[in-house]
Coordinates of C-alpha atoms in Angstrom, one line a residue:
M1 CA 105.6 -86.9 164.4
Q2 CA 103.4 -84.7 166.6
R3 CA 99.7 -84.8 166.0
R4 CA 97.5 -81.7 165.8
K5 CA 94.8 -82.0 168.4
F6 CA 91.6 -80.0 168.4
I7 CA 89.4 -80.5 171.4
K8 CA 86.3 -78.4 171.5
N9 CA 83.4 -77.9 174.0
I10 CA 80.0 -78.7 172.5
G11 CA 77.2 -76.5 173.7
G12 CA 79.1 -75.4 176.7
L13 CA 79.5 -78.9 178.0
A14 CA 82.7 -80.4 179.3
V15 CA 85.5 -81.4 176.9
L16 CA 87.2 -84.7 176.8
S17 CA 90.1 -84.4 179.1
G18 CA 93.6 -86.0 179.1
V19 CA 95.9 -85.7 176.1
S20 CA 97.1 -89.2 176.7
T21 CA 93.8 -90.6 175.4
V22 CA 94.8 -89.9 171.8
A23 CA 97.8 -91.8 170.4
K24 CA 100.5 -90.4 168.2
P25 CA 99.9 -90.9 164.5
F26 CA 101.3 -93.8 162.7
S27 CA 104.7 -92.8 161.3
I28 CA 106.0 -93.7 157.9
I29 CA 108.5 -96.5 158.1
K30 CA 112.0 -94.8 158.1
S31 CA 114.3 -96.4 155.6
L32 CA 117.7 -97.3 156.9
S33 CA 120.7 -96.5 154.8
V34 CA 121.0 -99.2 152.2
S35 CA 124.1 -100.3 150.5
P36 CA 124.1 -100.4 146.6
N37 CA 124.4 -104.2 146.8
D38 CA 121.3 -104.4 149.0
K39 CA 118.9 -102.5 146.8
I40 CA 115.4 -103.9 146.1
R41 CA 115.0 -104.0 142.3
L42 CA 111.4 -103.4 141.3
A43 CA 109.3 -103.9 138.2
T44 CA 105.8 -102.7 137.5
I45 CA 103.3 -104.8 135.5
G46 CA 100.5 -102.6 134.2
M47 CA 101.5 -99.0 133.7
G48 CA 98.1 -97.4 133.7
I49 CA 96.8 -94.8 136.2
Q50 CA 97.4 -96.8 139.3
G51 CA 100.6 -98.4 138.0
H52 CA 102.1 -94.9 137.8
Y53 CA 100.8 -93.8 141.2
D54 CA 102.0 -97.1 142.8
T55 CA 105.4 -96.9 141.2
K56 CA 106.0 -93.3 142.3
A57 CA 104.9 -94.1 145.9
A58 CA 107.1 -97.2 146.0
L59 CA 110.2 -95.2 144.9
K60 CA 109.8 -92.9 148.0
T61 CA 111.4 -95.7 150.0
A62 CA 115.1 -95.5 150.1
G63 CA 117.0 -98.4 148.5
V64 CA 114.3 -99.2 146.0
E65 CA 115.1 -99.0 142.3
L66 CA 112.7 -99.4 139.3
V67 CA 114.4 -101.4 136.6
A68 CA 111.6 -102.7 134.3
A69 CA 107.9 -102.3 133.3
A70 CA 105.4 -104.2 131.3
D71 CA 102.2 -103.0 129.6
L72 CA 100.1 -104.1 126.7
Y73 CA 99.9 -100.6 125.1
T74 CA 103.2 -99.4 123.5
G75 CA 102.4 -95.8 124.3
R76 CA 102.6 -96.5 128.0
L77 CA 106.0 -98.2 127.5
E78 CA 107.2 -95.1 125.8
R79 CA 105.9 -93.0 128.7
V80 CA 107.7 -95.2 131.2
K81 CA 111.0 -94.3 129.5
Q82 CA 110.1 -90.7 129.4
T83 CA 109.2 -90.7 133.1
F84 CA 111.7 -93.1 134.7
G85 CA 114.6 -93.1 132.3
N86 CA 115.5 -94.3 128.8
D87 CA 117.6 -97.2 130.1
M88 CA 114.4 -98.8 131.5
F89 CA 113.7 -102.3 130.3
V90 CA 110.1 -102.4 128.9
T91 CA 108.1 -105.2 127.4
R92 CA 104.6 -106.2 126.5
D93 CA 105.1 -109.7 128.0
Y94 CA 105.2 -109.7 131.8
R95 CA 106.8 -113.2 131.7
E96 CA 110.0 -111.6 130.4
I97 CA 110.1 -109.6 133.7
L98 CA 109.5 -112.7 135.8
R99 CA 112.3 -114.6 134.1
R100 CA 114.9 -111.9 135.1
K101 CA 116.9 -113.0 138.1
D102 CA 117.8 -109.5 139.0
I103 CA 114.3 -108.4 139.9
D104 CA 113.2 -108.8 143.5
A105 CA 109.7 -107.5 143.6
V106 CA 106.8 -106.7 141.2
I107 CA 103.9 -104.4 141.4
I108 CA 100.8 -105.8 139.7
A109 CA 98.5 -103.0 138.6
T110 CA 96.8 -104.6 135.7
P111 CA 93.0 -104.9 135.1
D112 CA 91.4 -107.1 137.8
H113 CA 90.9 -110.2 135.6
W114 CA 94.7 -110.6 135.4
H115 CA 95.5 -110.3 139.1
D116 CA 95.4 -114.0 140.1
K117 CA 97.3 -115.3 137.1
I118 CA 100.2 -112.8 137.3
T119 CA 100.4 -113.0 141.1
I120 CA 100.7 -116.8 141.1
D121 CA 103.2 -116.7 138.2
A122 CA 105.3 -114.1 140.1
L123 CA 105.3 -116.0 143.4
N124 CA 106.2 -119.2 141.6
A125 CA 109.1 -117.3 140.0
G126 CA 110.4 -116.2 143.4
K127 CA 109.2 -112.6 143.2
N128 CA 107.8 -110.6 146.1
V129 CA 104.4 -109.2 145.1
Y130 CA 102.5 -106.0 145.6
C131 CA 99.1 -106.6 144.0
E132 CA 96.5 -103.9 143.6
K133 CA 93.0 -104.3 145.1
P134 CA 90.8 -106.3 144.8
M135 CA 93.3 -109.1 145.1
V136 CA 91.2 -111.3 142.8
Q137 CA 88.3 -110.9 140.4
A138 CA 86.4 -114.0 141.4
I139 CA 85.9 -115.7 144.8
N140 CA 87.2 -119.0 143.6
E141 CA 90.6 -117.4 142.7
G142 CA 91.3 -116.5 146.3
K143 CA 92.5 -119.8 147.7
P144 CA 95.0 -120.6 144.8
V145 CA 96.6 -117.2 145.4
I146 CA 96.9 -117.8 149.1
D147 CA 98.3 -121.3 148.6
A148 CA 100.9 -120.0 146.1
W149 CA 101.9 -117.2 148.6
K150 CA 102.3 -119.7 151.5
K151 CA 104.3 -122.1 149.4
S152 CA 106.6 -119.4 148.0
G153 CA 107.7 -117.9 151.4
K154 CA 107.8 -114.5 149.6
T155 CA 106.4 -111.2 150.9
M156 CA 103.0 -110.1 149.5
Q157 CA 101.1 -106.9 150.1
V158 CA 97.6 -106.1 148.7
G159 CA 97.2 -102.5 147.7
S160 CA 94.4 -100.8 149.7
Q161 CA 96.8 -98.3 151.2
R162 CA 94.5 -96.3 153.5
I163 CA 95.0 -98.6 156.4
S164 CA 98.7 -97.6 156.5
G165 CA 97.7 -94.0 157.2
S166 CA 97.6 -92.4 160.7
V167 CA 93.9 -91.8 160.5
F168 CA 93.0 -95.5 160.3
Q169 CA 95.8 -96.3 162.9
E170 CA 94.1 -93.8 165.3
A171 CA 90.6 -95.2 164.6
K172 CA 91.9 -98.7 165.4
R173 CA 93.3 -97.4 168.7
I174 CA 90.0 -95.6 169.6
I175 CA 87.9 -98.7 169.0
A176 CA 90.3 -101.1 170.8
A177 CA 90.2 -98.7 173.8
G178 CA 86.4 -99.0 173.9
D179 CA 85.8 -95.3 173.3
I180 CA 82.7 -95.8 171.2
G181 CA 81.4 -98.8 173.0
A182 CA 80.1 -101.8 171.0
I183 CA 79.9 -101.2 167.3
N184 CA 76.5 -101.7 165.9
Y185 CA 76.4 -99.9 162.5
V186 CA 78.8 -98.7 159.8
E187 CA 77.9 -96.6 156.8
S188 CA 79.8 -95.1 153.9
N189 CA 79.0 -93.1 150.7
S190 CA 81.3 -92.7 147.7
D191 CA 79.4 -90.6 145.2
R192 CA 80.7 -88.9 142.1
F193 CA 79.5 -86.7 139.2
S194 CA 82.0 -86.6 136.4
A195 CA 82.8 -88.6 133.3
I196 CA 86.3 -89.4 134.5
G197 CA 85.0 -90.3 138.0
A198 CA 82.7 -92.7 136.2
W199 CA 85.8 -94.4 134.6
N200 CA 85.4 -92.9 131.1
Y201 CA 89.2 -92.3 131.0
S202 CA 90.8 -90.6 128.0
I203 CA 91.7 -92.8 125.0
P204 CA 94.9 -92.2 123.0
T205 CA 94.4 -91.3 119.3
D206 CA 96.7 -94.1 118.2
A207 CA 94.8 -96.9 120.0
S208 CA 94.6 -99.8 117.5
P209 CA 95.5 -103.5 117.2
A210 CA 99.0 -102.3 116.2
T211 CA 99.7 -100.5 119.5
V212 CA 97.6 -102.7 121.8
D213 CA 98.1 -106.4 122.5
W214 CA 94.4 -107.0 122.4
D215 CA 94.4 -110.8 122.4
T216 CA 96.5 -111.0 125.5
F217 CA 94.3 -108.4 127.3
L218 CA 91.2 -110.6 126.7
K219 CA 92.8 -113.5 128.5
D220 CA 90.1 -116.2 128.8
T221 CA 87.1 -113.9 128.3
A222 CA 85.0 -113.8 125.2
K223 CA 86.9 -113.2 122.0
M224 CA 85.9 -110.1 120.1
P225 CA 87.3 -107.5 117.7
F226 CA 89.5 -104.7 119.1
D227 CA 87.6 -102.2 121.2
A228 CA 89.5 -99.3 122.6
N229 CA 86.7 -98.6 125.1
R230 CA 87.1 -102.0 126.7
F231 CA 90.8 -101.7 126.9
F232 CA 91.2 -98.2 128.3
R233 CA 87.9 -98.1 130.2
W234 CA 88.0 -101.7 131.4
R235 CA 86.4 -100.9 134.8
N236 CA 83.1 -100.5 132.9
Y237 CA 82.9 -104.2 132.0
K238 CA 82.4 -107.2 134.3
N239 CA 84.7 -109.4 132.1
Y240 CA 87.7 -107.4 133.1
G241 CA 86.9 -105.4 136.2
T242 CA 84.8 -105.6 139.4
G243 CA 82.6 -102.5 139.1
V244 CA 82.0 -100.0 141.9
A245 CA 82.3 -102.7 144.5
G246 CA 85.8 -103.7 143.5
D247 CA 87.0 -100.2 142.9
L248 CA 85.4 -98.4 145.9
F249 CA 83.7 -100.7 148.4
V250 CA 86.9 -102.7 148.8
H251 CA 88.7 -99.7 150.4
L252 CA 85.8 -99.2 152.8
I253 CA 85.6 -102.9 153.7
T254 CA 89.4 -103.1 154.1
G255 CA 89.4 -100.1 156.4
V256 CA 86.6 -101.4 158.6
H257 CA 88.1 -104.9 158.8
Y258 CA 91.4 -103.3 159.9
V259 CA 90.1 -100.9 162.6
V260 CA 87.5 -103.4 164.0
D261 CA 89.7 -106.4 163.7
S262 CA 87.0 -108.3 161.8
K263 CA 87.3 -111.4 159.5
G264 CA 84.2 -110.2 157.5
P265 CA 80.5 -110.5 157.0
N266 CA 78.4 -113.6 156.8
R267 CA 75.6 -112.3 154.6
I268 CA 75.8 -109.8 151.7
F269 CA 73.0 -108.3 149.6
A270 CA 73.4 -105.6 146.9
S271 CA 71.0 -103.7 144.7
G272 CA 71.3 -100.9 142.1
G273 CA 71.3 -100.4 138.4
L274 CA 72.5 -98.4 135.4
R275 CA 70.8 -95.1 135.8
Y276 CA 72.9 -92.6 133.8
W277 CA 76.1 -94.0 132.2
K278 CA 74.4 -96.1 129.5
E279 CA 77.2 -95.8 127.0
G280 CA 77.8 -99.6 126.8
R281 CA 79.1 -100.5 130.2
D282 CA 77.6 -103.6 131.8
V283 CA 78.2 -102.8 135.5
P284 CA 76.0 -100.6 137.6
D285 CA 76.6 -96.9 138.2
V286 CA 74.4 -97.0 141.3
M287 CA 74.9 -99.6 144.0
V288 CA 73.8 -100.0 147.6
A289 CA 75.1 -103.0 149.6
I290 CA 74.1 -104.3 153.0
L291 CA 76.6 -106.5 154.8
D292 CA 75.8 -108.3 158.1
Y293 CA 78.7 -109.0 160.4
P294 CA 78.3 -111.8 163.0
K295 CA 79.4 -111.6 166.6
A296 CA 83.1 -112.4 166.9
A297 CA 85.7 -112.4 169.6
T298 CA 86.8 -108.9 168.6
H299 CA 83.4 -107.2 168.1
E300 CA 79.6 -107.5 168.6
E301 CA 77.2 -108.1 165.7
F302 CA 76.9 -105.1 163.4
Q303 CA 75.7 -104.1 160.0
M304 CA 77.5 -102.1 157.3
V305 CA 75.7 -100.2 154.5
L306 CA 77.7 -99.0 151.5
R307 CA 76.6 -96.7 148.6
V308 CA 78.0 -95.5 145.3
N309 CA 76.2 -93.1 142.9
F310 CA 78.1 -92.1 139.8
A311 CA 75.3 -89.7 138.8
N312 CA 74.8 -87.7 141.9
A313 CA 74.0 -84.2 140.7
G314 CA 73.0 -83.1 144.2
T315 CA 75.3 -82.2 147.0
I316 CA 78.0 -84.7 147.3
N317 CA 79.0 -85.2 151.0
N318 CA 80.9 -88.5 151.1
N319 CA 81.4 -89.8 154.6
T320 CA 82.2 -92.9 156.5
R321 CA 80.8 -93.4 160.0
I322 CA 81.5 -96.2 162.5
I323 CA 78.8 -96.0 165.2
G324 CA 78.8 -97.6 168.6
T325 CA 76.7 -97.7 171.7
E326 CA 78.7 -94.9 173.3
G327 CA 79.8 -92.7 170.4
Q328 CA 80.9 -92.7 166.8
I329 CA 83.9 -92.1 164.5
D330 CA 83.4 -89.9 161.5
F331 CA 86.0 -90.0 158.7
S332 CA 86.1 -86.9 156.5
G333 CA 88.7 -85.3 154.3
N334 CA 92.0 -86.5 155.7
G335 CA 91.0 -86.8 159.4
L336 CA 88.5 -88.2 161.8
T337 CA 86.2 -86.9 164.6
L338 CA 85.5 -89.0 167.7
S339 CA 82.1 -88.0 169.3
K340 CA 81.4 -89.6 172.7
K341 CA 77.8 -89.8 173.9
K342 CA 76.5 -92.0 176.7
L343 CA 72.9 -92.5 177.9
P344 CA 72.1 -91.8 181.5
K345 CA 71.2 -94.8 183.7
A346 CA 67.7 -93.5 184.3
P347 CA 65.5 -93.7 181.2
G348 CA 63.4 -90.5 182.0
F349 CA 59.7 -90.1 181.6
G350 CA 57.2 -87.6 180.2
N351 CA 56.9 -85.8 176.8
Y352 CA 56.2 -88.3 174.1
D353 CA 55.8 -91.1 176.6
S354 CA 53.0 -93.3 178.0
Y355 CA 53.3 -91.6 181.4
F356 CA 50.7 -88.9 180.6
T357 CA 48.1 -91.6 179.8
F358 CA 48.2 -93.0 183.4
S359 CA 45.6 -91.9 186.0
D360 CA 46.6 -89.2 188.6
A361 CA 47.1 -91.8 191.3
Q362 CA 49.2 -94.1 189.0
Q363 CA 51.4 -91.1 188.0
K364 CA 52.1 -90.4 191.6
E365 CA 52.9 -94.0 192.3
F366 CA 55.1 -94.2 189.3
E367 CA 57.1 -91.1 190.3
K368 CA 57.5 -92.4 193.8
E369 CA 59.1 -95.7 192.5
Y370 CA 61.2 -93.9 189.9
N371 CA 62.6 -91.5 192.5
A372 CA 63.4 -94.4 194.8
K373 CA 65.2 -96.3 192.0
F374 CA 67.3 -93.6 190.4
T375 CA 69.5 -91.0 192.1
E376 CA 70.1 -87.5 190.8
A377 CA 73.4 -88.6 189.3
D378 CA 71.6 -91.5 187.5
R379 CA 69.4 -89.0 185.6
K380 CA 72.2 -87.0 184.1
A381 CA 73.8 -87.9 180.8
E382 CA 77.6 -87.5 180.5
P383 CA 78.5 -84.3 178.6
V384 CA 78.9 -84.8 174.9
K385 CA 82.6 -84.9 174.0
E386 CA 84.4 -84.4 170.7
V387 CA 88.0 -84.9 169.6
K388 CA 89.3 -84.2 166.1
F389 CA 92.3 -85.9 164.7
T390 CA 94.3 -84.9 161.6
P391 CA 97.6 -86.4 160.5
E392 CA 100.8 -84.4 160.3
P393 CA 101.0 -82.5 157.1
G394 CA 103.0 -84.3 154.4
T395 CA 102.3 -87.8 155.7
D396 CA 101.8 -90.3 152.9
E397 CA 99.7 -93.4 153.5
H398 CA 100.6 -94.8 150.0
A399 CA 104.3 -94.5 150.7
N400 CA 103.7 -96.0 154.2
H401 CA 102.0 -99.0 152.6
F402 CA 105.0 -99.6 150.3
G403 CA 107.3 -99.0 153.2
N404 CA 105.7 -101.8 155.1
F405 CA 106.0 -104.1 152.1
F406 CA 109.7 -103.4 151.5
E407 CA 110.6 -103.6 155.2
N408 CA 109.1 -107.1 155.3
I409 CA 111.0 -108.1 152.1
R410 CA 114.3 -107.1 153.8
K411 CA 113.3 -109.1 156.9
G412 CA 112.3 -112.1 154.8
S413 CA 108.9 -111.9 156.5
Q414 CA 105.4 -112.6 155.1
A415 CA 103.7 -110.5 157.8
T416 CA 102.6 -107.4 155.9
I417 CA 99.8 -105.2 157.1
E418 CA 97.6 -106.5 154.2
D419 CA 98.7 -110.0 153.3
P420 CA 96.7 -112.2 151.0
I421 CA 94.6 -113.7 153.7
F422 CA 93.5 -110.2 154.9
G423 CA 93.3 -109.1 151.3
F424 CA 91.0 -111.9 150.3
R425 CA 88.8 -111.4 153.3
A426 CA 88.2 -107.9 152.1
A427 CA 87.9 -108.9 148.4
A428 CA 85.4 -111.7 148.9
P429 CA 82.6 -109.6 150.3
V430 CA 83.1 -107.1 147.4
L431 CA 82.9 -109.9 144.9
A432 CA 79.8 -111.2 146.7
C433 CA 78.2 -107.8 146.2
N434 CA 78.6 -108.3 142.5
E435 CA 77.2 -111.8 142.6
S436 CA 74.3 -110.6 144.7
Y437 CA 73.6 -107.8 142.2
F438 CA 73.7 -109.9 139.1
Q439 CA 71.9 -112.9 140.7
K440 CA 69.4 -110.9 142.6
K441 CA 69.9 -112.8 145.8
A442 CA 71.7 -112.6 149.1
I443 CA 75.1 -114.3 149.4
N444 CA 76.0 -116.3 152.5
W445 CA 79.7 -116.3 153.4
D446 CA 81.8 -118.0 156.0
P447 CA 84.3 -115.3 157.0
V448 CA 86.5 -117.7 159.1
N449 CA 87.0 -120.4 156.6
M450 CA 86.7 -118.0 153.6
R451 CA 84.1 -119.9 151.6
K452 CA 80.6 -119.5 150.2
L453 CA 77.8 -121.3 152.0

């Protein structure tokens, strides 16, 4: 693919020169021609919103065939047949899928509280696993999943697909090249203002204990009478989901870990509350999190600040910025902008400065020493430079992510772009945000050994 480049002169200053400084976008993995006997047979467990999106993205890779699906609501099983074919095997019990020897891989797109159990069961059954983010619902579930994956020898991908897009590939190249200097601050907003955006998804009119396997859905959480809101709007409840942190922060943390090559923060603090959506949910609709990242071999110490507001009636201008000592990367829409700024060697003097408070004699002496120390070139800042990057139209990060998964299955490799170790290092800070919010305290984390302190 050829990238589209836009290089502009800011305020009449010089532009960034050299086309070679910007790499070609990440290309979707090209599927080789696959024989009918070498097809990857796929099943999806959890056919809700993301289950459908994942399945359709997965099927864009040649040689992949959907053969089965599981869901606890019979209406979704009917929809699977209507969408993917009447001959599709469907079941309420995911274990029936895992017992089938003809299924090579499964997508796990269930509510968060089922991720660890089904993932471990699938790996133990010899299946390759694509598990939606966050990989687990609780920090103590991470190590058992990683251990099961290592023991199985199977391929596993965690589903935070943005890092498989050309935008994050380009950001990673920019940072590795040192184009923004040492990173010192990252910020990101993910505001919304709609009922569906706040997870109040539509509920079918036939929702009842007859059409929903309610007892199985509850798993090991508190037993209670059937509640359609809890089943179809599970993200609103901490028993089943992971709140705004697990739904949105995890994407941002995953992206930053990928482009910066970081293992994670060592201190996490979150605050917020229920400000608007007080319809029964027990997770916040406003949250701000501060994550402190220690110095590592791949980066200097930096801080990340994340925010979600589900009741933002003002101007919503969601953005993500990675800021360094010599520039910044702004992510917006489907592209990014690299802005390079570098301070001159000479600090300057005058204006809002202590210089004017000196005596006349001291001002002359100061200027004499300043002129002797700094040349004319030392006093000039480099021109501000900006480069915009957009991916080739039609590129598909979701399909790329699945392409990486299936390519590694064919190779018998466990080296996906977002394996369980990477996935847990992104999930744990997210889950620590929730712990911090509910416990009203900072959480200390060891990002190398992946454990709470």
